[in-house]
C-alpha positions as semicolon CSV with decimal commas, in nm:
position;residue;x (nm);y (nm);z (nm)
1;R;0,000;0,000;0,000
2;K;0,284;0,240;0,086
3;A;0,458;0,167;-0,245
4;L;0,137;0,236;-0,436
5;L;0,091;0,568;-0,256
6;E;0,453;0,669;-0,326
7;K;0,411;0,577;-0,693
8;T;0,093;0,784;-0,719
9;I;0,260;1,086;-0,558
10;K;0,560;1,052;-0,791
11;E;0,332;1,036;-1,096
12;D;0,129;1,337;-0,978
13;T;0,452;1,530;-0,919
14;Q;0,578;1,446;-1,270
15;I;0,247;1,559;-1,423
16;Q;0,257;1,887;-1,232
17;L;0,625;1,942;-1,317
18;A;0,552;1,891;-1,688
19;K;0,303;2,179;-1,677
20;L;0,563;2,426;-1,547
21;E;0,788;2,640;-1,765
22;V;1,084;2,869;-1,703
23;G;0,960;3,228;-1,678
24;Q;0,618;3,143;-1,535
25;E;0,504;3,324;-1,222
26;H;0,319;3,140;-0,946
27;I;0,195;3,190;-0,594
28;G;0,356;2,942;-0,356
29;K;0,378;2,882;0,019
30;V;0,697;2,924;0,217
31;S;0,783;2,579;0,348
32;G;1,125;2,638;0,500
33;I;1,386;2,901;0,573
34;S;1,763;2,862;0,581
35;K;2,062;3,094;0,588
36;Y;2,108;3,059;0,211
37;G;1,746;3,100;0,099
38;T;1,379;3,028;0,134
39;F;1,202;2,710;0,026
40;V;0,865;2,746;-0,145
41;K;0,610;2,479;-0,238
42;I;0,414;2,515;-0,559
43;G;0,165;2,232;-0,535
44;L;0,365;1,913;-0,483
45;I;0,695;2,063;-0,599
46;S;0,947;2,240;-0,381
47;G;1,177;2,516;-0,500
48;L;1,445;2,742;-0,356
49;I;1,464;3,118;-0,371
50;H;1,836;3,171;-0,321
51;K;1,911;3,479;-0,110
52;S;2,071;3,640;-0,417
53;K;1,729;3,622;-0,591
54;M;1,521;3,782;-0,314
55;G;1,532;4,141;-0,436
56;G;1,706;4,280;-0,130
57;Y;1,512;4,073;0,123
58;M;1,679;3,825;0,354
59;P;1,554;3,469;0,421
60;D;1,440;3,566;0,773
61;S;1,206;3,827;0,618
62;F;0,968;3,540;0,539
63;T;0,755;3,320;0,762
64;S;0,656;2,958;0,717
65;G;0,316;2,929;0,547
66;Q;0,339;3,276;0,391
67;D;0,213;3,313;0,033
68;V;0,476;3,455;-0,202
69;K;0,483;3,534;-0,573
70;V;0,776;3,367;-0,747
71;E;0,916;3,325;-1,096
72;I;1,058;2,994;-1,216
73;L;1,424;3,033;-1,316
74;D;1,515;2,669;-1,369
75;I;1,348;2,328;-1,355
76;D;1,540;2,020;-1,239
77;F;1,329;1,737;-1,380
78;E;1,562;1,470;-1,245
79;N;1,529;1,581;-0,881
80;N;1,179;1,739;-0,903
81;R;1,306;2,077;-0,785
82;L;1,273;2,437;-0,893
83;S;1,503;2,736;-0,882
84;L;1,297;3,046;-0,809
85;S;1,320;3,423;-0,774
86;F;1,103;3,638;-0,548
87;K;0,852;3,861;-0,728
88;G;0,652;4,005;-0,438
């Protein structure tokens, strides 16, 4: 049962990832904060806004669960991750 659930989540993630494109803007939720950036979830996919892409903000300017507007800079299909920049 666990394997089936993991397979379903992986398939759903791949479907969602295929719909994303570099340059798109999305609203995501802050899911984590570190000294080098802020992690944001867009649906099932997690991405990082590196501190150099925060437009003058620092990672501790954000709070977990906060909605943020981001732009997709890069898509890592192999690892199901996004590289993001903060848009407001």
